[in-house]
XYZ file of C-alpha atoms in Angstrom:
187
model
C 27.662 -4.782 31.657
C 31.137 -5.319 30.141
C 29.898 -7.893 27.684
C 27.162 -5.344 26.451
C 29.815 -2.674 26.086
C 32.094 -5.061 24.101
C 29.318 -5.883 21.862
C 28.663 -2.302 21.205
C 32.352 -1.536 20.440
C 32.427 -4.535 18.140
C 29.385 -3.335 16.016
C 31.075 0.213 15.825
C 34.426 -1.299 14.918
C 32.819 -3.380 12.173
C 31.208 -0.382 10.775
C 34.499 1.567 10.718
C 36.335 -1.345 9.266
C 33.672 -1.772 6.463
C 34.394 2.074 5.611
C 30.910 3.183 6.194
C 31.714 5.370 9.257
C 29.802 6.112 12.493
C 26.727 8.467 11.858
C 26.073 11.229 14.305
C 22.582 11.186 15.893
C 22.224 14.994 15.794
C 23.194 15.300 12.137
C 21.296 12.239 10.967
C 17.516 12.487 10.231
C 14.292 10.604 9.421
C 11.826 11.770 7.040
C 8.386 10.276 5.978
C 8.203 11.502 2.423
C 6.291 9.579 -0.415
C 3.042 7.653 -0.932
C 0.970 10.252 0.708
C 0.875 11.338 4.407
C -0.007 7.983 5.919
C -0.684 4.323 6.002
C -4.118 2.844 5.394
C -4.787 -0.517 7.010
C -7.419 -3.327 6.564
C -8.327 -6.333 8.513
C -7.587 -8.616 5.569
C -3.988 -7.132 5.678
C -4.178 -6.037 1.966
C -4.010 -2.334 2.113
C -1.075 -0.749 0.377
C 2.250 -0.059 1.961
C 3.285 3.445 2.817
C 6.623 4.472 1.248
C 8.836 5.929 1.967
C 10.532 6.314 5.342
C 13.788 7.786 4.411
C 16.778 7.832 6.997
C 19.760 9.879 6.214
C 23.060 8.926 7.801
C 25.435 11.765 8.185
C 28.626 12.301 9.940
C 28.902 15.024 12.734
C 30.367 17.299 9.973
C 27.118 16.636 8.035
C 28.789 14.707 5.160
C 26.926 11.530 4.061
C 27.729 8.003 4.803
C 27.255 5.685 1.944
C 27.125 1.831 2.217
C 25.469 1.254 5.568
C 23.492 -1.999 5.176
C 19.678 -1.675 5.516
C 19.785 -4.377 8.340
C 21.804 -1.949 10.377
C 18.771 0.304 11.018
C 16.389 -0.540 13.858
C 13.043 1.100 14.203
C 10.725 1.630 17.024
C 7.183 2.367 16.620
C 4.940 3.874 19.476
C 1.338 4.484 19.416
C -1.798 2.327 19.555
C -1.631 -0.411 17.080
C 1.954 -0.207 16.400
C 2.363 -3.853 16.736
C 0.422 -4.124 13.505
C 2.854 -2.230 11.422
C 6.052 -3.679 10.170
C 8.939 -1.634 8.482
C 10.705 -3.317 5.707
C 13.826 -2.145 3.718
C 13.035 -0.841 0.069
C 16.988 -0.254 -0.602
C 19.775 -2.469 0.325
C 22.114 0.209 1.827
C 22.568 3.941 2.016
C 23.265 5.654 -1.385
C 25.924 8.278 -1.924
C 23.737 10.898 -0.198
C 23.669 8.702 3.098
C 19.849 7.862 2.366
C 18.248 4.408 2.847
C 14.533 4.037 2.322
C 12.060 1.637 3.935
C 8.241 1.062 3.716
C 5.743 0.613 6.361
C 3.000 -2.098 5.956
C -0.048 -2.613 7.974
C -0.525 -6.254 9.207
C -4.097 -5.886 9.952
C -5.955 -3.016 11.557
C -4.223 -0.126 13.178
C -6.719 2.402 14.622
C -6.999 6.004 13.229
C -4.353 8.174 14.648
C -0.657 8.642 14.438
C 2.520 6.525 15.260
C 5.826 8.036 16.167
C 8.713 6.414 14.197
C 12.298 6.431 15.709
C 15.431 4.878 14.405
C 18.919 3.646 15.434
C 21.667 3.300 12.997
C 23.861 0.601 14.314
C 23.666 1.644 18.117
C 23.388 5.293 17.449
C 20.054 6.829 18.174
C 18.881 9.340 15.469
C 17.755 12.435 17.396
C 14.586 13.047 15.223
C 11.582 11.161 14.731
C 8.669 10.876 12.137
C 4.986 10.851 12.403
C 3.145 8.170 10.432
C -0.656 8.959 10.248
C -2.811 5.775 9.989
C -6.216 5.279 8.521
C -8.269 2.061 8.841
C -11.233 0.919 6.863
C -12.440 -0.677 10.038
C -13.598 2.295 11.972
C -14.980 0.555 14.884
C -11.916 -1.772 15.417
C -14.130 -4.889 15.533
C -12.004 -6.924 12.939
C -14.320 -6.287 9.786
C -15.274 -3.646 7.228
C -19.056 -3.870 7.517
C -22.343 -1.695 7.313
C -21.263 0.138 10.450
C -17.949 1.240 8.996
C -19.767 2.203 5.869
C -22.245 4.544 7.738
C -19.103 6.284 9.407
C -17.481 6.759 5.963
C -20.870 7.935 4.455
C -21.093 10.593 7.222
C -17.600 11.762 6.536
C -18.150 11.566 2.602
C -21.017 13.971 2.984
C -18.811 16.447 5.124
C -16.002 15.935 2.586
C -12.811 16.598 4.536
C -12.586 14.226 7.449
C -8.961 12.974 7.613
C -9.862 9.644 8.788
C -11.706 8.962 5.507
C -9.242 10.460 3.202
C -7.657 7.317 1.917
C -5.671 8.788 -0.887
C -4.347 11.511 1.573
C -5.145 14.441 -0.794
C -7.146 16.612 1.630
C -10.760 15.640 0.738
C -13.160 12.724 0.851
C -14.238 12.210 -2.642
C -15.324 9.379 -5.064
C -11.500 8.061 -5.159
C -11.882 7.460 -1.492
C -15.352 5.944 -1.826
C -13.709 3.597 -4.544
C -10.858 2.706 -1.944
C -13.441 2.076 0.798
C -15.691 0.052 -1.475
C -12.694 -2.113 -2.470
C -12.373 -3.246 1.196
C -15.924 -3.445 2.196
C -16.668 -6.989 3.476
C -13.148 -7.647 4.618
């Protein structure tokens, strides 16, 4: 117990010594903000990354903390398929506004639905979370994109608004989504 406490104090002391400051969990936040509303995955692992998950590090007085290295942010994903998503740094450290951006990448198939994204900065839990919506080309979660999956997509294409088939996250299922699905057919 004392060793763990000493480790936490050491990490926080290093942050203060580096001039970065200690973030406040209530003032800091996480936002999922660019690249559409969600992540699309493919069994071949070749779907595009979701960018960006932005984390804003603020002190208790809401002033930003610049210079926190990206490797001082620790993410937890919860929800079905969360083990198939990795979060990687886009920025090397927080900027003058206290923001550091990250990307989410699917490493295989994540079933349709949502994942909750939580973050810690150093050892401080940020008291807000984000929701990352996930679509997959492999609707039946059997490890391939085949005629069964095409049948599901075709039904959604006829209906025009099914979120699970809206691969460009623009609110409809249209020829752009068909082109995206077709590019992954056979994977």
